[in-house]
mmCIF file of C-alpha atoms in Angstrom:
data_model
loop_
_atom_site.group_PDB
_atom_site.id
_atom_site.type_symbol
_atom_site.label_atom_id
_atom_site.label_comp_id
_atom_site.label_asym_id
_atom_site.label_seq_id
_atom_site.Cartn_x
_atom_site.Cartn_y
_atom_site.Cartn_z
ATOM 1 C CA MET A 1 9.184 18.809 5.616
ATOM 2 C CA ILE A 2 8.725 15.512 7.445
ATOM 3 C CA ALA A 3 6.721 17.202 10.188
ATOM 4 C CA SER A 4 4.200 18.549 7.659
ATOM 5 C CA THR A 5 3.867 15.303 5.670
ATOM 6 C CA ARG A 6 1.285 12.616 6.380
ATOM 7 C CA PHE A 7 2.544 9.072 6.965
ATOM 8 C CA SER A 8 0.471 5.952 6.345
ATOM 9 C CA VAL A 9 0.910 2.166 6.112
ATOM 10 C CA LEU A 10 0.102 -0.414 3.436
ATOM 11 C CA ASP A 11 0.334 -4.057 4.491
ATOM 12 C CA ARG A 12 0.344 -6.778 1.821
ATOM 13 C CA SER A 13 -0.579 -9.615 4.216
ATOM 14 C CA ARG A 14 2.596 -11.510 3.332
ATOM 15 C CA THR A 15 2.743 -15.071 4.567
ATOM 16 C CA ARG A 16 5.794 -16.228 6.504
ATOM 17 C CA GLU A 17 7.565 -19.567 6.745
ATOM 18 C CA GLY A 18 6.031 -21.558 9.583
ATOM 19 C CA HIS A 19 2.846 -19.464 9.663
ATOM 20 C CA ASP A 20 -0.321 -20.009 7.656
ATOM 21 C CA ALA A 21 -2.475 -17.552 5.718
ATOM 22 C CA SER A 22 -4.821 -17.109 8.672
ATOM 23 C CA ARG A 23 -1.900 -15.822 10.736
ATOM 24 C CA ALA A 24 -0.896 -13.419 7.946
ATOM 25 C CA LEU A 25 -4.366 -11.879 7.867
ATOM 26 C CA ARG A 26 -4.506 -11.600 11.643
ATOM 27 C CA ASP A 27 -1.056 -10.013 11.568
ATOM 28 C CA THR A 28 -2.423 -7.377 9.195
ATOM 29 C CA VAL A 29 -5.278 -6.545 11.551
ATOM 30 C CA GLU A 30 -2.895 -6.378 14.496
ATOM 31 C CA LEU A 31 -0.525 -4.123 12.578
ATOM 32 C CA ALA A 32 -3.418 -1.781 11.828
ATOM 33 C CA ARG A 33 -4.063 -1.436 15.563
ATOM 34 C CA GLU A 34 -0.402 -0.624 16.114
ATOM 35 C CA ALA A 35 -0.390 1.908 13.271
ATOM 36 C CA GLU A 36 -3.448 3.639 14.696
ATOM 37 C CA ALA A 37 -1.932 3.859 18.175
ATOM 38 C CA LEU A 38 1.271 5.285 16.704
ATOM 39 C CA GLY A 39 -0.613 8.060 14.916
ATOM 40 C CA PHE A 40 -0.379 7.014 11.258
ATOM 41 C CA HIS A 41 -2.939 8.655 8.983
ATOM 42 C CA ARG A 42 -4.334 5.644 7.096
ATOM 43 C CA PHE A 43 -3.927 1.883 6.797
ATOM 44 C CA TRP A 44 -4.422 0.139 3.460
ATOM 45 C CA VAL A 45 -4.546 -3.484 2.323
ATOM 46 C CA SER A 46 -3.818 -4.962 -1.100
ATOM 47 C CA GLU A 47 -5.269 -7.366 -3.677
ATOM 48 C CA HIS A 48 -3.402 -10.392 -5.027
ATOM 49 C CA HIS A 49 -4.845 -13.554 -6.555
ATOM 50 C CA GLY A 50 -3.260 -16.991 -6.611
ATOM 51 C CA VAL A 51 0.047 -15.787 -5.132
ATOM 52 C CA PRO A 52 1.496 -18.330 -2.647
ATOM 53 C CA GLY A 53 3.236 -15.690 -0.539
ATOM 54 C CA VAL A 54 0.266 -13.341 -0.136
ATOM 55 C CA ALA A 55 -2.913 -14.002 1.856
ATOM 56 C CA GLY A 56 -4.738 -10.782 0.943
ATOM 57 C CA SER A 57 -6.974 -11.727 -1.979
ATOM 58 C CA ALA A 58 -10.147 -9.878 -0.947
ATOM 59 C CA PRO A 59 -9.205 -6.319 0.059
ATOM 60 C CA THR A 60 -12.681 -4.999 0.820
ATOM 61 C CA VAL A 61 -13.324 -7.957 3.135
ATOM 62 C CA LEU A 62 -10.003 -7.444 4.888
ATOM 63 C CA ALA A 63 -10.588 -3.687 5.076
ATOM 64 C CA ALA A 64 -13.832 -4.389 6.930
ATOM 65 C CA ALA A 65 -11.938 -6.466 9.499
ATOM 66 C CA VAL A 66 -9.320 -3.734 9.887
ATOM 67 C CA ALA A 67 -11.916 -0.999 10.269
ATOM 68 C CA ALA A 68 -13.813 -3.047 12.849
ATOM 69 C CA ALA A 69 -10.637 -3.562 14.877
ATOM 70 C CA THR A 70 -9.733 0.150 14.889
ATOM 71 C CA SER A 71 -11.624 3.316 15.718
ATOM 72 C CA ALA A 72 -10.093 6.387 14.061
ATOM 73 C CA ILE A 73 -7.454 5.581 11.446
ATOM 74 C CA ARG A 74 -8.565 5.791 7.811
ATOM 75 C CA VAL A 75 -8.865 2.372 6.175
ATOM 76 C CA GLY A 76 -8.751 1.476 2.518
ATOM 77 C CA THR A 77 -7.341 -0.489 -0.357
ATOM 78 C CA GLY A 78 -4.016 -0.181 -2.077
ATOM 79 C CA GLY A 79 -5.751 -1.171 -4.121
ATOM 80 C CA VAL A 80 -8.736 -2.871 -5.633
ATOM 81 C CA MET A 81 -7.610 -3.934 -9.112
ATOM 82 C CA LEU A 82 -10.463 -2.522 -11.144
ATOM 83 C CA PRO A 83 -9.933 -4.610 -14.320
ATOM 84 C CA ASN A 84 -10.763 -7.717 -12.245
ATOM 85 C CA HIS A 85 -14.201 -6.475 -11.179
ATOM 86 C CA ARG A 86 -17.417 -4.919 -12.419
ATOM 87 C CA PRO A 87 -17.499 -1.258 -11.318
ATOM 88 C CA LEU A 88 -21.052 -1.640 -9.940
ATOM 89 C CA VAL A 89 -19.933 -4.415 -7.581
ATOM 90 C CA VAL A 90 -16.924 -2.372 -6.425
ATOM 91 C CA ALA A 91 -19.202 0.603 -5.764
ATOM 92 C CA GLU A 92 -21.556 -1.578 -3.735
ATOM 93 C CA GLN A 93 -18.724 -3.034 -1.670
ATOM 94 C CA PHE A 94 -17.312 0.377 -0.802
ATOM 95 C CA GLY A 95 -20.816 1.645 -0.152
ATOM 96 C CA VAL A 96 -21.227 -1.027 2.505
ATOM 97 C CA LEU A 97 -17.835 -0.187 4.026
ATOM 98 C CA ALA A 98 -18.535 3.554 4.044
ATOM 99 C CA SER A 99 -21.954 2.983 5.590
ATOM 100 C CA LEU A 100 -20.534 0.835 8.370
ATOM 101 C CA PHE A 101 -17.510 3.075 9.016
ATOM 102 C CA PRO A 102 -18.534 6.596 7.931
ATOM 103 C CA GLY A 103 -15.750 9.077 7.281
ATOM 104 C CA ARG A 104 -12.973 6.468 7.445
ATOM 105 C CA ILE A 105 -12.993 4.571 4.131
ATOM 106 C CA ASP A 106 -10.623 5.183 1.186
ATOM 107 C CA MET A 107 -10.996 3.623 -2.264
ATOM 108 C CA GLY A 108 -7.568 3.014 -3.773
ATOM 109 C CA LEU A 109 -7.831 1.710 -7.359
ATOM 110 C CA GLY A 110 -5.248 -0.069 -9.517
ATOM 111 C CA ARG A 111 -5.097 -1.335 -13.091
ATOM 112 C CA SER A 112 -3.184 -4.620 -12.646
ATOM 113 C CA VAL A 113 -4.604 -7.976 -13.670
ATOM 114 C CA GLY A 114 -3.649 -11.501 -12.574
ATOM 115 C CA PHE A 115 -0.067 -12.447 -11.670
ATOM 116 C CA THR A 116 0.059 -15.272 -14.253
ATOM 117 C CA GLU A 117 -1.855 -16.275 -17.366
ATOM 118 C CA GLY A 118 -3.557 -19.070 -15.415
ATOM 119 C CA VAL A 119 -4.771 -16.649 -12.759
ATOM 120 C CA ARG A 120 -6.028 -14.262 -15.416
ATOM 121 C CA ARG A 121 -8.014 -17.033 -17.070
ATOM 122 C CA ALA A 122 -9.465 -18.063 -13.700
ATOM 123 C CA LEU A 123 -10.520 -14.476 -13.051
ATOM 124 C CA GLY A 124 -12.051 -14.254 -16.504
ATOM 125 C CA HIS A 125 -9.986 -11.197 -17.427
ATOM 126 C CA GLY A 126 -6.967 -10.606 -19.632
ATOM 127 C CA LYS A 127 -4.366 -7.895 -20.009
ATOM 128 C CA GLU A 128 -6.644 -6.127 -22.465
ATOM 129 C CA ASP A 129 -9.077 -5.376 -19.636
ATOM 130 C CA ALA A 130 -6.513 -2.990 -18.161
ATOM 131 C CA GLU A 131 -6.591 -0.852 -21.296
ATOM 132 C CA ASP A 132 -9.922 0.772 -20.387
ATOM 133 C CA PHE A 133 -8.842 1.667 -16.869
ATOM 134 C CA PRO A 134 -9.952 5.327 -17.295
ATOM 135 C CA GLY A 135 -13.389 4.200 -18.485
ATOM 136 C CA ARG A 136 -13.797 1.819 -15.571
ATOM 137 C CA ILE A 137 -12.853 4.563 -13.106
ATOM 138 C CA ALA A 138 -15.378 6.911 -14.685
ATOM 139 C CA GLU A 139 -18.103 4.270 -14.482
ATOM 140 C CA LEU A 140 -17.279 3.468 -10.856
ATOM 141 C CA LEU A 141 -17.351 7.116 -9.809
ATOM 142 C CA GLY A 142 -20.595 7.531 -11.731
ATOM 143 C CA TRP A 143 -22.221 4.794 -9.669
ATOM 144 C CA ILE A 144 -21.143 6.527 -6.463
ATOM 145 C CA ASP A 145 -22.008 10.057 -7.591
ATOM 146 C CA GLY A 146 -25.311 8.973 -9.124
ATOM 147 C CA THR A 147 -24.338 10.351 -12.527
ATOM 148 C CA GLN A 148 -23.955 7.156 -14.584
ATOM 149 C CA GLN A 149 -26.298 6.991 -17.595
ATOM 150 C CA ALA A 150 -25.359 3.646 -19.159
ATOM 151 C CA HIS A 151 -27.821 1.701 -17.000
ATOM 152 C CA PRO A 152 -31.025 3.741 -16.496
ATOM 153 C CA ARG A 153 -32.966 3.121 -13.284
ATOM 154 C CA VAL A 154 -30.094 1.073 -11.840
ATOM 155 C CA HIS A 155 -28.498 2.411 -8.662
ATOM 156 C CA ALA A 156 -25.530 1.335 -6.551
ATOM 157 C CA ARG A 157 -26.942 0.743 -3.100
ATOM 158 C CA PRO A 158 -25.867 1.915 -0.566
ATOM 159 C CA ALA A 159 -22.971 3.692 -2.292
ATOM 160 C CA GLU A 160 -24.866 6.317 -4.258
ATOM 161 C CA GLY A 161 -24.479 9.758 -2.707
ATOM 162 C CA LEU A 162 -21.822 8.762 -0.164
ATOM 163 C CA ASP A 163 -18.495 10.557 0.203
ATOM 164 C CA ILE A 164 -15.924 7.863 -0.654
ATOM 165 C CA PRO A 165 -12.515 9.349 -1.550
ATOM 166 C CA ALA A 166 -10.881 7.693 -4.574
ATOM 167 C CA TYR A 167 -7.161 7.342 -5.302
ATOM 168 C CA VAL A 168 -5.370 6.070 -8.402
ATOM 169 C CA LEU A 169 -2.439 3.689 -7.947
ATOM 170 C CA ALA A 170 -0.040 4.341 -10.779
ATOM 171 C CA VAL A 171 3.144 3.119 -12.347
ATOM 172 C CA GLY A 172 4.324 5.326 -15.189
ATOM 173 C CA GLU A 173 1.424 6.049 -17.536
ATOM 174 C CA GLY A 174 -1.098 5.714 -14.721
ATOM 175 C CA ALA A 175 -0.145 9.222 -13.624
ATOM 176 C CA SER A 176 -1.932 10.609 -16.669
ATOM 177 C CA VAL A 177 -5.056 8.631 -15.767
ATOM 178 C CA ALA A 178 -5.101 10.180 -12.292
ATOM 179 C CA ALA A 179 -4.510 13.655 -13.735
ATOM 180 C CA ALA A 180 -7.318 13.370 -16.288
ATOM 181 C CA ALA A 181 -9.744 12.052 -13.662
ATOM 182 C CA GLY A 182 -8.824 14.783 -11.190
ATOM 183 C CA LEU A 183 -7.931 12.254 -8.493
ATOM 184 C CA PRO A 184 -5.057 11.923 -6.008
ATOM 185 C CA LEU A 185 -2.072 9.900 -7.227
ATOM 186 C CA VAL A 186 -0.416 7.052 -5.338
ATOM 187 C CA ILE A 187 2.923 6.159 -6.891
ATOM 188 C CA GLY A 188 6.015 4.150 -5.968
ATOM 189 C CA ASP A 189 8.477 3.308 -5.201
ATOM 190 C CA LEU A 190 10.871 5.574 -3.369
ATOM 191 C CA ARG A 191 13.957 3.943 -4.834
ATOM 192 C CA GLY A 192 12.925 4.397 -8.470
ATOM 193 C CA ARG A 193 13.253 8.122 -7.946
ATOM 194 C CA ASP A 194 13.837 9.303 -11.519
ATOM 195 C CA LYS A 195 10.823 7.398 -12.852
ATOM 196 C CA VAL A 196 8.666 8.649 -9.985
ATOM 197 C CA LEU A 197 9.749 12.249 -10.523
ATOM 198 C CA ARG A 198 8.883 12.097 -14.227
ATOM 199 C CA ALA A 199 5.444 10.645 -13.477
ATOM 200 C CA VAL A 200 4.738 13.214 -10.765
ATOM 201 C CA GLU A 201 5.732 16.020 -13.125
ATOM 202 C CA VAL A 202 3.299 14.727 -15.763
ATOM 203 C CA TYR A 203 0.568 14.364 -13.142
ATOM 204 C CA ARG A 204 0.931 17.903 -11.821
ATOM 205 C CA ARG A 205 1.219 19.370 -15.319
ATOM 206 C CA ASP A 206 -1.889 17.638 -16.673
ATOM 207 C CA PHE A 207 -4.071 17.630 -13.536
ATOM 208 C CA ARG A 208 -7.663 18.705 -14.107
ATOM 209 C CA PRO A 209 -9.461 19.934 -10.980
ATOM 210 C CA SER A 210 -12.571 17.919 -10.192
ATOM 211 C CA ALA A 211 -15.349 17.745 -7.636
ATOM 212 C CA ARG A 212 -13.168 15.237 -5.774
ATOM 213 C CA ALA A 213 -9.885 17.147 -5.796
ATOM 214 C CA GLU A 214 -9.238 20.820 -6.478
ATOM 215 C CA ARG A 215 -5.471 20.415 -6.665
ATOM 216 C CA PRO A 216 -2.941 17.641 -7.313
ATOM 217 C CA GLU A 217 -2.263 15.349 -4.372
ATOM 218 C CA VAL A 218 0.717 12.983 -4.412
ATOM 219 C CA ILE A 219 1.196 9.970 -2.150
ATOM 220 C CA VAL A 220 4.582 8.307 -2.627
ATOM 221 C CA ALA A 221 4.772 4.649 -1.605
ATOM 222 C CA GLY A 222 7.851 2.670 -0.704
ATOM 223 C CA THR A 223 9.803 0.593 1.769
ATOM 224 C CA VAL A 224 11.048 2.362 4.889
ATOM 225 C CA ALA A 225 13.046 0.387 7.459
ATOM 226 C CA VAL A 226 14.289 2.000 10.678
ATOM 227 C CA ALA A 227 16.316 0.282 13.398
ATOM 228 C CA ALA A 228 18.939 0.950 16.051
ATOM 229 C CA THR A 229 21.734 0.341 13.524
ATOM 230 C CA GLU A 230 22.034 0.568 9.750
ATOM 231 C CA GLU A 231 22.811 -3.148 9.555
ATOM 232 C CA ALA A 232 19.709 -4.079 11.577
ATOM 233 C CA ALA A 233 17.591 -1.936 9.257
ATOM 234 C CA ARG A 234 19.149 -3.600 6.208
ATOM 235 C CA ARG A 235 18.318 -7.043 7.607
ATOM 236 C CA LEU A 236 14.648 -6.023 7.655
ATOM 237 C CA LEU A 237 14.899 -5.808 3.858
ATOM 238 C CA VAL A 238 16.418 -9.283 3.412
ATOM 239 C CA PRO A 239 13.267 -11.505 3.422
ATOM 240 C CA GLU A 240 11.416 -9.503 0.759
ATOM 241 C CA ALA A 241 14.550 -9.068 -1.370
ATOM 242 C CA TRP A 242 15.017 -12.837 -1.461
ATOM 243 C CA ALA A 243 11.334 -13.486 -2.167
ATOM 244 C CA MET A 244 11.525 -11.173 -5.193
ATOM 245 C CA ALA A 245 14.729 -12.811 -6.432
ATOM 246 C CA TYR A 246 13.208 -16.269 -6.001
ATOM 247 C CA SER A 247 10.025 -15.311 -7.850
ATOM 248 C CA ARG A 248 12.017 -14.052 -10.833
ATOM 249 C CA THR A 249 14.109 -17.203 -11.057
ATOM 250 C CA HIS A 250 11.505 -19.849 -10.134
ATOM 251 C CA GLY A 251 8.222 -18.241 -11.239
ATOM 252 C CA GLU A 252 6.678 -18.515 -7.773
ATOM 253 C CA PHE A 253 6.437 -15.920 -5.030
ATOM 254 C CA PRO A 254 7.376 -17.675 -1.753
ATOM 255 C CA PRO A 255 6.489 -16.951 1.880
ATOM 256 C CA LEU A 256 8.937 -14.693 3.686
ATOM 257 C CA ALA A 257 11.892 -16.484 5.276
ATOM 258 C CA PRO A 258 13.855 -15.320 8.344
ATOM 259 C CA ALA A 259 16.796 -13.096 7.440
ATOM 260 C CA GLU A 260 19.315 -15.533 8.932
ATOM 261 C CA HIS A 261 17.969 -18.351 6.729
ATOM 262 C CA VAL A 262 18.286 -16.219 3.613
ATOM 263 C CA GLU A 263 21.800 -15.091 4.476
ATOM 264 C CA ALA A 264 22.892 -18.729 4.828
ATOM 265 C CA LEU A 265 21.592 -19.746 1.384
ATOM 266 C CA ALA A 266 23.859 -20.805 -1.474
ATOM 267 C CA MET A 267 22.536 -18.642 -4.321
ATOM 268 C CA THR A 268 23.207 -18.913 -8.023
ATOM 269 C CA ALA A 269 24.888 -15.951 -9.682
ATOM 270 C CA LYS A 270 21.555 -14.790 -11.096
ATOM 271 C CA GLU A 271 19.774 -15.191 -7.766
ATOM 272 C CA ARG A 272 22.545 -13.296 -5.999
ATOM 273 C CA ALA A 273 22.401 -10.418 -8.468
ATOM 274 C CA LEU A 274 18.608 -10.117 -8.178
ATOM 275 C CA TYR A 275 18.786 -10.409 -4.397
ATOM 276 C CA GLU A 276 21.429 -7.683 -4.084
ATOM 277 C CA ARG A 277 19.426 -5.475 -6.426
ATOM 278 C CA GLY A 278 16.380 -6.004 -4.215
ATOM 279 C CA LEU A 279 18.304 -4.637 -1.239
ATOM 280 C CA ASP A 280 19.469 -1.478 -2.977
ATOM 281 C CA GLY A 281 17.932 1.966 -2.859
ATOM 282 C CA HIS A 282 15.341 1.578 -0.118
ATOM 283 C CA VAL A 283 14.976 4.161 2.642
ATOM 284 C CA HIS A 284 16.600 2.448 5.613
ATOM 285 C CA GLY A 285 18.994 3.015 8.484
ATOM 286 C CA THR A 286 19.020 4.634 11.903
ATOM 287 C CA GLU A 287 16.502 7.323 12.804
ATOM 288 C CA GLU A 288 18.964 10.053 11.861
ATOM 289 C CA GLN A 289 19.782 8.408 8.528
ATOM 290 C CA VAL A 290 16.154 7.787 7.625
ATOM 291 C CA ALA A 291 15.159 11.321 8.588
ATOM 292 C CA ALA A 292 17.745 12.684 6.138
ATOM 293 C CA GLN A 293 16.657 10.275 3.385
ATOM 294 C CA LEU A 294 12.987 11.124 3.856
ATOM 295 C CA GLU A 295 13.648 14.860 3.831
ATOM 296 C CA ARG A 296 15.362 14.427 0.481
ATOM 297 C CA ALA A 297 12.622 12.177 -0.944
ATOM 298 C CA ILE A 298 9.825 14.490 0.156
ATOM 299 C CA GLY A 299 11.694 17.519 -1.081
ATOM 300 C CA GLU A 300 12.308 15.994 -4.513
ATOM 301 C CA THR A 301 8.805 14.620 -5.032
ATOM 302 C CA GLY A 302 6.804 17.276 -3.195
ATOM 303 C CA ALA A 303 4.838 14.397 -1.683
ATOM 304 C CA ASP A 304 1.832 15.215 0.459
ATOM 305 C CA GLU A 305 2.047 11.793 2.068
ATOM 306 C CA VAL A 306 4.368 8.788 2.377
ATOM 307 C CA LEU A 307 2.757 5.330 2.249
ATOM 308 C CA VAL A 308 5.062 2.828 3.953
ATOM 309 C CA THR A 309 4.932 -0.617 2.319
ATOM 310 C CA THR A 310 7.593 -2.531 4.244
ATOM 311 C CA SER A 311 7.296 -6.337 4.362
ATOM 312 C CA THR A 312 9.562 -8.498 6.513
ATOM 313 C CA TYR A 313 9.569 -11.764 8.467
ATOM 314 C CA ASP A 314 10.115 -10.312 11.936
ATOM 315 C CA ARG A 315 6.850 -8.605 12.849
ATOM 316 C CA GLY A 316 8.262 -7.324 16.128
ATOM 317 C CA ALA A 317 11.074 -5.586 14.261
ATOM 318 C CA LEU A 318 8.523 -4.195 11.793
ATOM 319 C CA VAL A 319 6.488 -2.648 14.608
ATOM 320 C CA ASP A 320 9.689 -1.247 16.123
ATOM 321 C CA SER A 321 10.521 0.272 12.719
ATOM 322 C CA LEU A 322 7.105 1.947 12.548
ATOM 323 C CA ARG A 323 7.503 3.191 16.102
ATOM 324 C CA ARG A 324 10.841 4.766 15.225
ATOM 325 C CA LEU A 325 9.346 6.273 12.058
ATOM 326 C CA ALA A 326 6.496 7.743 14.102
ATOM 327 C CA ARG A 327 9.103 9.349 16.343
ATOM 328 C CA ILE A 328 10.991 10.770 13.327
ATOM 329 C CA ALA A 329 7.754 12.242 11.945
ATOM 330 C CA ARG A 330 6.616 13.386 15.407
ATOM 331 C CA LEU A 331 3.228 11.795 14.815
ATOM 332 C CA HIS A 332 2.334 12.032 18.500
ATOM 333 C CA ASP A 333 2.784 15.806 18.456
ATOM 334 C CA ARG A 334 0.125 16.224 15.783
ATOM 335 C CA PRO A 335 -3.561 17.018 16.354
ATOM 336 C CA GLY A 336 -5.696 13.944 16.978
ATOM 337 C CA ARG A 337 -2.840 11.882 18.396
ATOM 338 C CA PRO A 338 -3.881 8.701 20.284
ATOM 339 C CA ALA A 339 -4.351 8.571 24.017
ATOM 340 C CA ALA A 340 -1.415 7.708 26.259
ATOM 341 C CA GLU A 341 -2.654 4.172 26.934
ATOM 342 C CA ASP A 342 -2.825 3.540 23.197
ATOM 343 C CA ARG A 343 0.733 4.764 22.748
ATOM 344 C CA GLU A 344 1.881 2.406 25.483
ATOM 345 C CA ALA A 345 0.131 -0.477 23.752
ATOM 346 C CA ALA A 346 1.838 0.392 20.464
ATOM 347 C CA ALA A 347 5.231 0.324 22.156
ATOM 348 C CA ARG A 348 4.826 -3.384 22.864
ATOM 349 C CA PRO A 349 6.093 -5.401 19.882
ATOM 350 C CA CYS A 350 3.810 -8.093 18.525
ATOM 351 C CA ALA A 351 4.911 -11.712 18.654
ATOM 352 C CA PRO A 352 7.210 -12.833 15.787
#
């Protein structure tokens, strides 16, 4: 099943100790080049506001930089948080992207609002704005399709009439939104398997074919870490696991720290429990181990695509993990694989 499943990458532009936000954004662009050379299907960026450990606050701007630095890989957002924006403006932004990079732009849409109450106030939106997520999606698609009637004689330029694929990022109830809209579903993560399976079942059961999708399409997102040994793969998970534990005990999401620094920390009992929980359940290990885990995950979910969302401090090890994953999935044996010189470039790890 792995060989018939698409594999893609989502990078959250995580900042790292000792490196500024500018470096994080440049790392994202560089990782996109590597992903393209390795044969991954698409590369997405995310939206976060006021989060100390994340540099990616303007996904359509960053997507433009990624698309300009690559030539064939699909580029998009995972996602634009629609409650934070007017649908007309989102349509215009993606219209510009799709006009500059025709046939390569994806529009991933989420329903989250600000990370904290202060951020939500600064954005001018509250949790209640997420309640009309289906209506906002319908309005956005109407601007692009030219079917919206709420604002006569107003048009989204240059988006109107362009082919811009839309995807719904969902957690739980969001699966029903994607089904009702007749759009592909992006859901995670791989370790919350029971919850994902229930949501996917609801999505497939309730899916309504649309002009954008004739059948259900499921993209499962999650962390995948591959290394020469199981322990080396587990250490790739350490920086993000600690960042999550720290955020839940201190209320602030920190930059990623090197694994050896995290392992030397004296943690409280609560921090230790959250940290250990953050390490559990992810797809990780040697190539043989990960291949078996992915076969099971794809078989259980029926996923059409796996969106890899791994974040870690060591960017060289991250590229090596993607290279090993590309080998597991035999991405270079698929139609449209990159040229040999591109594959050689991808084999060179980026600087840590």
